[in-house]
Short mmCIF file of C-alpha atoms and ligand atoms in Angstrom, two decimals:
data_model
loop_
_atom_site.label_atom_id
_atom_site.label_comp_id
_atom_site.label_asym_id
_atom_site.label_seq_id
_atom_site.Cartn_x
_atom_site.Cartn_y
_atom_site.Cartn_z
CA UNK A 25 -69.24 -16.56 -40.76
CA UNK A 26 -71.80 -18.87 -39.16
CA UNK A 27 -74.86 -19.12 -41.40
CA UNK A 28 -77.94 -17.74 -39.68
CA UNK A 29 -81.67 -17.53 -40.35
CA UNK A 30 -83.89 -14.82 -38.92
CA UNK A 31 -87.46 -15.83 -38.28
CA UNK A 32 -90.59 -14.22 -36.95
CA UNK A 33 -91.18 -15.91 -33.59
CA UNK A 34 -92.89 -19.22 -34.48
CA UNK A 35 -95.94 -20.87 -32.86
CA UNK A 36 -96.61 -24.54 -32.13
CA UNK A 37 -100.08 -25.46 -33.41
CA UNK A 38 -100.21 -28.87 -31.65
CA UNK A 39 -98.70 -29.42 -28.22
CA UNK A 40 -99.15 -31.61 -25.13
CA UNK A 41 -98.17 -29.82 -21.94
CA UNK A 42 -99.59 -32.26 -19.35
CA UNK A 43 -100.16 -30.81 -15.87
CA UNK A 44 -98.58 -30.29 -12.45
CA UNK A 45 -94.89 -31.12 -11.98
CA UNK A 46 -94.66 -32.62 -15.48
CA UNK A 47 -95.92 -29.45 -17.08
CA UNK A 48 -93.52 -27.43 -14.96
CA UNK A 49 -90.68 -29.56 -16.32
CA UNK A 50 -91.49 -29.24 -20.03
CA UNK A 51 -93.12 -25.82 -20.39
CA UNK A 52 -89.87 -23.75 -20.45
CA UNK A 53 -88.72 -25.57 -23.60
CA UNK A 54 -91.79 -24.46 -25.54
CA UNK A 55 -91.94 -20.98 -23.99
CA UNK A 56 -88.34 -20.40 -25.06
CA UNK A 57 -89.03 -21.12 -28.73
CA UNK A 58 -92.63 -20.21 -29.45
CA UNK A 59 -94.95 -17.25 -29.00
CA UNK A 60 -98.08 -19.37 -28.71
CA UNK A 61 -99.15 -23.00 -28.76
CA UNK A 62 -102.37 -24.86 -29.25
CA UNK A 63 -102.58 -26.86 -26.03
CA UNK A 64 -104.14 -30.28 -26.38
CA UNK A 65 -106.94 -31.13 -23.94
CA UNK A 66 -106.22 -34.85 -23.36
CA UNK A 67 -105.51 -34.59 -19.65
CA UNK A 68 -106.97 -37.15 -17.25
CA UNK A 69 -109.77 -36.14 -16.80
CA UNK A 70 -110.01 -34.34 -20.14
CA UNK A 71 -110.56 -30.61 -20.58
CA UNK A 72 -114.21 -30.78 -21.62
CA UNK A 73 -115.57 -27.28 -21.13
CA UNK A 74 -114.54 -23.66 -21.13
CA UNK A 75 -114.33 -23.42 -17.34
CA UNK A 76 -111.86 -26.33 -17.26
CA UNK A 77 -109.89 -24.85 -20.17
CA UNK A 78 -109.57 -21.48 -18.48
CA UNK A 79 -108.50 -23.08 -15.19
CA UNK A 80 -105.88 -25.12 -17.09
CA UNK A 81 -104.72 -21.96 -18.83
CA UNK A 82 -104.24 -20.26 -15.48
CA UNK A 83 -102.13 -23.19 -14.27
CA UNK A 84 -99.97 -22.92 -17.42
CA UNK A 85 -99.50 -19.17 -16.96
CA UNK A 86 -98.55 -19.72 -13.31
CA UNK A 87 -95.92 -22.30 -14.35
CA UNK A 88 -94.24 -20.07 -16.94
CA UNK A 89 -90.68 -18.90 -16.40
CA UNK A 90 -90.56 -15.34 -15.12
CA UNK A 91 -90.83 -12.70 -17.81
CA UNK A 92 -92.22 -15.10 -20.44
CA UNK A 93 -94.93 -13.73 -22.76
CA UNK A 94 -95.88 -17.19 -24.01
CA UNK A 95 -99.60 -17.38 -24.80
CA UNK A 96 -101.34 -20.77 -24.45
CA UNK A 97 -104.28 -21.20 -26.83
CA UNK A 98 -106.81 -23.58 -25.36
CA UNK A 99 -108.91 -26.37 -26.85
CA UNK A 100 -111.90 -28.42 -25.71
CA UNK A 101 -112.01 -32.20 -25.80
CA UNK A 102 -115.18 -33.32 -27.58
CA UNK A 103 -117.16 -36.18 -26.04
CA UNK A 104 -120.50 -37.77 -26.91
CA UNK A 105 -121.97 -35.43 -24.28
CA UNK A 106 -120.58 -32.10 -25.53
CA UNK A 107 -123.50 -29.68 -25.92
CA UNK A 108 -124.19 -26.81 -28.28
CA UNK A 109 -124.04 -24.51 -25.25
CA UNK A 110 -120.51 -25.78 -24.59
CA UNK A 111 -119.63 -24.64 -28.10
CA UNK A 112 -121.21 -21.22 -27.58
CA UNK A 113 -119.31 -20.70 -24.35
CA UNK A 114 -116.05 -21.67 -26.06
CA UNK A 115 -116.73 -19.42 -29.06
CA UNK A 116 -117.60 -16.52 -26.73
CA UNK A 117 -114.35 -16.91 -24.76
CA UNK A 118 -111.13 -15.25 -25.87
CA UNK A 119 -108.86 -18.11 -24.92
CA UNK A 120 -110.55 -21.24 -26.28
CA UNK A 121 -109.80 -21.31 -29.99
CA UNK A 122 -110.78 -24.80 -31.20
CA UNK A 123 -112.26 -28.20 -30.29
CA UNK A 124 -110.44 -31.51 -30.62
CA UNK A 125 -111.99 -34.69 -31.92
CA UNK A 126 -110.40 -37.83 -30.54
CA UNK A 127 -112.09 -40.96 -31.84
CA UNK A 128 -112.61 -42.96 -28.61
CA UNK A 129 -109.63 -45.24 -28.02
CA UNK A 130 -107.45 -43.79 -30.81
CA UNK A 131 -104.59 -42.54 -28.62
CA UNK A 132 -103.37 -41.43 -25.16
CA UNK A 133 -106.28 -40.42 -22.88
CA UNK A 134 -108.86 -40.74 -25.64
CA UNK A 135 -111.19 -43.16 -23.85
CA UNK A 136 -113.70 -40.37 -23.22
CA UNK A 137 -113.55 -39.36 -26.90
CA UNK A 138 -116.31 -39.51 -29.45
CA UNK A 139 -117.64 -43.02 -30.07
CA UNK A 140 -119.48 -42.17 -33.30
CA UNK A 141 -119.22 -38.89 -35.20
CA UNK A 142 -122.98 -38.89 -35.78
CA UNK A 143 -123.40 -38.32 -32.04
CA UNK A 144 -121.85 -34.88 -32.35
CA UNK A 145 -123.48 -33.72 -35.59
CA UNK A 146 -125.38 -30.89 -33.85
CA UNK A 147 -122.20 -29.82 -32.09
CA UNK A 148 -120.32 -29.76 -35.39
CA UNK A 149 -123.10 -27.68 -36.94
CA UNK A 150 -122.84 -25.22 -34.10
CA UNK A 151 -119.05 -25.08 -34.48
CA UNK A 152 -119.55 -24.30 -38.16
CA UNK A 153 -121.98 -21.51 -37.34
CA UNK A 154 -119.65 -20.09 -34.68
CA UNK A 155 -116.59 -20.62 -36.91
CA UNK A 156 -114.77 -22.62 -34.26
CA UNK A 157 -112.20 -24.90 -35.93
CA UNK A 158 -112.34 -28.67 -35.50
CA UNK A 159 -108.99 -30.32 -34.83
CA UNK A 160 -109.00 -34.00 -35.69
CA UNK A 161 -106.96 -36.95 -34.60
CA UNK A 162 -107.46 -38.57 -37.98
CA UNK A 163 -107.36 -42.30 -37.41
CA UNK A 164 -110.11 -44.89 -37.31
CA UNK A 165 -110.12 -47.24 -34.35
CA UNK A 166 -111.68 -50.20 -36.14
CA UNK A 167 -109.57 -53.18 -34.98
CA UNK A 168 -109.88 -54.77 -38.44
CA UNK A 169 -107.92 -51.90 -39.98
CA UNK A 170 -104.15 -52.22 -39.99
CA UNK A 171 -102.49 -49.50 -37.86
CA UNK A 172 -100.53 -48.27 -40.88
CA UNK A 173 -103.78 -47.71 -42.82
CA UNK A 174 -105.85 -46.02 -40.12
CA UNK A 175 -105.21 -42.48 -41.27
CA UNK A 176 -106.03 -43.21 -44.91
CA UNK A 177 -109.23 -45.02 -43.95
CA UNK A 178 -110.24 -42.09 -41.71
CA UNK A 179 -110.16 -39.82 -44.77
CA UNK A 180 -112.61 -42.05 -46.65
CA UNK A 181 -114.90 -42.88 -43.78
CA UNK A 182 -114.99 -39.62 -41.83
CA UNK A 183 -113.35 -36.63 -43.51
CA UNK A 184 -114.77 -36.86 -47.02
CA UNK A 185 -118.38 -37.24 -45.78
CA UNK A 186 -117.83 -34.46 -43.21
CA UNK A 187 -116.57 -32.11 -45.93
CA UNK A 188 -119.73 -32.81 -47.95
CA UNK A 189 -121.98 -32.28 -44.96
CA UNK A 190 -120.37 -29.16 -43.52
CA UNK A 191 -118.21 -27.54 -46.22
CA UNK A 192 -117.83 -24.37 -44.12
CA UNK A 193 -116.47 -26.15 -41.05
CA UNK A 194 -112.77 -25.34 -40.71
CA UNK A 195 -110.73 -28.46 -40.01
CA UNK A 196 -107.14 -29.07 -39.00
CA UNK A 197 -106.03 -32.59 -39.81
CA UNK A 198 -103.50 -32.98 -37.00
CA UNK A 199 -100.08 -34.61 -37.27
CA UNK A 200 -100.52 -36.02 -40.77
CA UNK A 201 -98.27 -38.95 -41.60
CA UNK A 202 -99.25 -40.43 -44.94
CA UNK A 203 -99.20 -39.71 -48.67
CA UNK A 204 -102.99 -40.07 -48.63
CA UNK A 205 -103.31 -37.30 -46.04
CA UNK A 206 -101.02 -34.98 -48.01
CA UNK A 207 -103.06 -35.59 -51.13
CA UNK A 208 -106.38 -35.11 -49.33
CA UNK A 209 -105.34 -31.77 -47.79
CA UNK A 210 -103.83 -30.54 -51.06
CA UNK A 211 -107.13 -31.16 -52.83
CA UNK A 212 -109.24 -29.20 -50.31
CA UNK A 213 -110.07 -25.50 -50.21
CA UNK A 214 -108.87 -23.11 -47.51
CA UNK A 215 -111.20 -24.63 -44.89
CA UNK A 216 -108.79 -27.52 -44.41
CA UNK A 217 -105.23 -27.39 -43.09
CA UNK A 218 -102.79 -29.85 -41.51
CA UNK A 219 -100.00 -29.88 -38.96
CA UNK A 220 -96.80 -31.87 -39.50
CA UNK A 221 -94.46 -33.05 -36.70
CA UNK A 222 -90.66 -33.09 -36.78
CA UNK A 223 -90.46 -36.84 -36.28
CA UNK A 224 -92.66 -37.59 -39.28
CA UNK A 225 -90.41 -35.35 -41.38
CA UNK A 226 -87.23 -37.02 -40.10
CA UNK A 227 -88.02 -40.68 -39.51
CA UNK A 228 -89.70 -43.68 -41.06
CA UNK A 229 -90.99 -46.85 -39.51
CA UNK A 230 -87.52 -48.34 -39.97
CA UNK A 231 -86.38 -45.98 -37.21
CA UNK A 232 -88.97 -47.58 -34.98
CA UNK A 233 -88.66 -51.24 -35.93
CA UNK A 234 -85.41 -52.08 -37.73
CA UNK A 235 -82.37 -53.24 -35.77
CA UNK A 236 -84.23 -53.21 -32.44
CA UNK A 237 -87.44 -51.72 -31.13
CA UNK A 238 -87.04 -48.02 -30.33
CA UNK A 239 -89.81 -46.99 -27.96
CA UNK A 240 -88.80 -43.32 -27.95
CA UNK A 241 -89.64 -43.12 -31.66
CA UNK A 242 -93.09 -44.56 -31.07
CA UNK A 243 -95.95 -42.12 -31.51
CA UNK A 244 -99.47 -42.15 -32.85
CA UNK A 245 -100.14 -41.98 -35.75
CA UNK A 246 -97.24 -44.36 -36.15
CA UNK A 247 -94.27 -43.52 -38.42
CA UNK A 248 -94.84 -44.51 -42.04
CA UNK A 249 -92.77 -45.36 -45.14
CA UNK A 250 -89.99 -43.54 -46.97
CA UNK A 251 -92.40 -42.41 -49.64
CA UNK A 252 -94.83 -41.00 -47.08
CA UNK A 253 -91.98 -39.11 -45.47
CA UNK A 254 -90.88 -37.73 -48.84
CA UNK A 255 -94.35 -36.38 -49.54
CA UNK A 256 -94.59 -34.85 -46.06
CA UNK A 257 -91.29 -33.04 -46.62
CA UNK A 258 -92.54 -31.74 -49.96
CA UNK A 259 -95.77 -30.56 -48.33
CA UNK A 260 -94.01 -28.82 -45.43
CA UNK A 261 -91.31 -27.17 -47.52
CA UNK A 262 -93.42 -26.45 -50.60
CA UNK A 263 -94.88 -23.14 -49.44
CA UNK A 264 -98.55 -24.25 -49.47
CA UNK A 265 -100.32 -22.28 -46.71
CA UNK A 266 -102.46 -25.27 -45.70
CA UNK A 267 -99.49 -26.98 -44.04
CA UNK A 268 -98.01 -25.63 -40.83
CA UNK A 269 -95.93 -26.43 -37.78
CA UNK A 270 -97.37 -28.60 -35.01
CA UNK A 271 -94.86 -30.59 -33.02
CA UNK A 272 -97.25 -32.97 -31.22
CA UNK A 273 -94.53 -32.95 -28.56
CA UNK A 274 -95.98 -35.54 -26.19
CA UNK A 275 -93.89 -36.18 -23.07
CA UNK A 276 -94.14 -39.49 -21.21
CA UNK A 277 -92.02 -40.72 -18.32
CA UNK A 278 -89.14 -42.93 -19.36
CA UNK A 279 -90.56 -45.90 -17.41
CA UNK A 280 -93.86 -45.58 -19.29
CA UNK A 281 -92.10 -45.59 -22.67
CA UNK A 282 -89.60 -48.37 -21.94
CA UNK A 283 -92.25 -50.87 -21.02
CA UNK A 284 -93.92 -54.06 -22.29
CA UNK A 285 -96.84 -51.84 -23.36
CA UNK A 286 -95.17 -48.52 -23.98
CA UNK A 287 -96.96 -45.18 -24.27
CA UNK A 288 -97.17 -43.37 -27.60
CA UNK A 289 -95.60 -39.95 -27.90
CA UNK A 290 -92.34 -38.32 -28.98
CA UNK A 291 -91.01 -35.42 -26.95
CA UNK A 292 -89.59 -32.69 -29.21
CA UNK A 293 -90.22 -29.40 -27.40
CA UNK A 294 -86.55 -29.16 -26.31
CA UNK A 295 -85.43 -28.63 -29.92
CA UNK A 296 -88.59 -28.09 -31.90
CA UNK A 297 -87.74 -25.23 -34.26
CA UNK A 298 -84.15 -26.47 -34.52
CA UNK A 299 -85.41 -29.84 -35.81
CA UNK A 300 -87.62 -28.24 -38.44
CA UNK A 301 -84.67 -26.03 -39.47
CA UNK A 302 -82.63 -29.17 -40.07
CA UNK A 303 -85.34 -30.61 -42.31
CA UNK A 304 -85.81 -27.41 -44.30
CA UNK A 305 -82.04 -26.94 -44.62
CA UNK A 306 -81.60 -30.47 -45.96
CA UNK A 307 -84.40 -29.84 -48.46
CA UNK A 308 -82.79 -26.59 -49.62
CA UNK A 309 -85.85 -24.68 -48.42
CA UNK A 310 -84.69 -22.66 -45.41
CA UNK A 311 -86.27 -19.60 -46.98
CA UNK A 312 -89.68 -21.27 -46.58
CA UNK A 313 -89.29 -22.17 -42.90
CA UNK A 314 -90.68 -18.87 -41.65
CA UNK A 315 -93.97 -19.18 -43.52
CA UNK A 316 -94.46 -22.76 -42.30
CA UNK A 317 -93.50 -21.98 -38.70
CA UNK A 318 -94.75 -18.43 -38.21
CA UNK A 319 -97.31 -17.38 -40.85
CA UNK A 320 -99.55 -20.20 -42.07
CA UNK A 321 -100.80 -21.15 -38.59
CA UNK A 322 -101.92 -17.71 -37.38
CA UNK A 323 -103.42 -16.99 -40.80
CA UNK A 324 -105.55 -20.14 -40.59
CA UNK A 325 -106.61 -19.43 -37.01
CA UNK A 326 -107.22 -15.78 -37.92
CA UNK A 327 -104.86 -14.54 -35.26
CA UNK A 328 -102.20 -11.87 -35.72
CA UNK A 329 -98.72 -13.03 -36.72
CA UNK A 330 -96.06 -12.58 -34.04
CA UNK A 331 -93.85 -9.53 -34.31
CA UNK A 332 -90.80 -10.62 -32.29
CA UNK A 333 -87.92 -12.30 -34.10
CA UNK A 334 -85.57 -15.16 -33.31
CA UNK A 335 -82.30 -16.08 -34.97
CA UNK A 336 -81.22 -19.65 -35.69
CA UNK A 337 -77.51 -20.23 -36.10
CA UNK A 338 -75.79 -23.18 -37.75
CA UNK A 339 -73.85 -24.61 -34.82
CA UNK A 340 -73.76 -28.22 -33.65
CA UNK A 341 -74.95 -29.18 -30.17
CA UNK A 342 -75.67 -32.47 -28.45
CA UNK A 343 -79.15 -33.28 -27.15
CA UNK A 344 -79.01 -34.44 -23.51
CA UNK A 345 -79.70 -38.12 -22.77
CA UNK A 346 -82.66 -37.12 -20.60
CA UNK A 347 -84.43 -34.28 -18.85
CA UNK A 348 -86.12 -34.15 -15.45
CA UNK A 349 -89.81 -34.91 -15.62
CA UNK A 350 -91.27 -34.46 -12.16
CA UNK A 351 -90.62 -37.72 -10.33
CA UNK A 352 -89.24 -39.57 -13.36
CA UNK A 353 -87.08 -38.60 -16.34
CA UNK A 354 -87.95 -37.89 -19.93
CA UNK A 355 -86.01 -39.10 -22.96
CA UNK A 356 -86.15 -36.41 -25.67
CA UNK A 357 -86.25 -36.93 -29.43
CA UNK A 358 -82.71 -37.45 -30.80
CA UNK A 359 -81.36 -37.96 -27.25
CA UNK A 360 -77.56 -38.03 -27.25
CA UNK A 361 -77.29 -37.10 -30.93
CA UNK A 362 -76.01 -33.95 -32.60
CA UNK A 363 -78.32 -31.29 -33.96
CA UNK A 364 -77.13 -28.73 -36.48
CA UNK A 365 -79.06 -25.59 -35.49
CA UNK A 366 -79.54 -23.63 -32.33
CA UNK A 367 -81.31 -20.49 -31.24
CA UNK A 368 -79.01 -17.57 -30.71
CA UNK A 369 -78.99 -16.34 -27.09
CA UNK A 370 -81.34 -19.14 -25.97
C1 LIG B 409 -100.17 -38.06 -27.74
C2 LIG B 409 -100.07 -38.04 -26.22
O1 LIG B 409 -99.21 -38.71 -25.65
O2 LIG B 409 -100.86 -37.31 -25.57
N1 LIG B 409 -99.39 -39.16 -28.22
C3 LIG B 409 -98.91 -39.33 -29.47
O3 LIG B 409 -98.35 -40.37 -29.75
N2 LIG B 409 -99.03 -38.39 -30.39
C4 LIG B 409 -101.58 -38.11 -28.17
C5 LIG B 409 -101.82 -37.80 -29.62
O4 LIG B 409 -101.57 -36.70 -30.10
O5 LIG B 409 -102.28 -38.70 -30.34
ZN1 LIG B 410 -101.08 -34.86 -30.09
#
């Protein structure tokens, strides 16, 4: 008999859907696998207020495959100019569930991000009062700091002081990549959680840099060492409710990745839960996949857990070399390679 795992329908707590024809191309992958997703606001121009978030949500709903019940959870992009009223409007809305802090210049479409966290201290106080979670891209942008150290330095310079200042602010440390981040989150109380991507559980920087430069494995925060990866796997599979699924699936056109200055982002929505299943299987922790993928996230966000179920079956399949992506194509994570799990009846 083919081994199978039954799971409560999972959610993706960190996702880039883009917009227009590109969104249309990638959205079915996520809608097929997940009940909900936290949709990142780093469009150009960014999603800065509730009106823009609700309009974006309507465009996502209109692009969904027929019959899909997928529910996009929206976020606001914090800038130096975000006001306390912006926070109130978001907290009063049903569909905006968090605000994202991009340090200006840290990653794709982050130029309008926050230039100095002190500029949003009133906004962060209001978020604390309204219990609106802060999602952080946790890397400093200081050019003197080595790219491999930017997450660890962010903890010391930004997160530790912020925890002292606003201990009741709920924070999601997004797409953690380092042993320092695992340790930091493990030492916090239930106000702090973290998402972990499939690529950071499966790859190290060797997969980016050794034996040729592999632009499709390039994402931010950049892949780290074997030891970092080991600790991330332990965190994800260890059952601690502060760690949950967030793919950071970040599609870019092939021509923008295979370039002299290639874009950061790994596209994983085509096989997201299947990739996590592979990691948990290899770690002997398949029985913990459901909590990581379907329980810890909604519990943190104080949303109901999904009730539908999906079944993963142990059957090899080959990831296509590319997918359509509007006018260009998109090279998915593990393109052309075999994956071990698939969704039954997908
Ligand atoms: C993301 C993107 O392309 O929007 N890229 C990435 O490498 N992760 C932005 C982000 O999450 O940092
Ligand atoms: Zn992201």
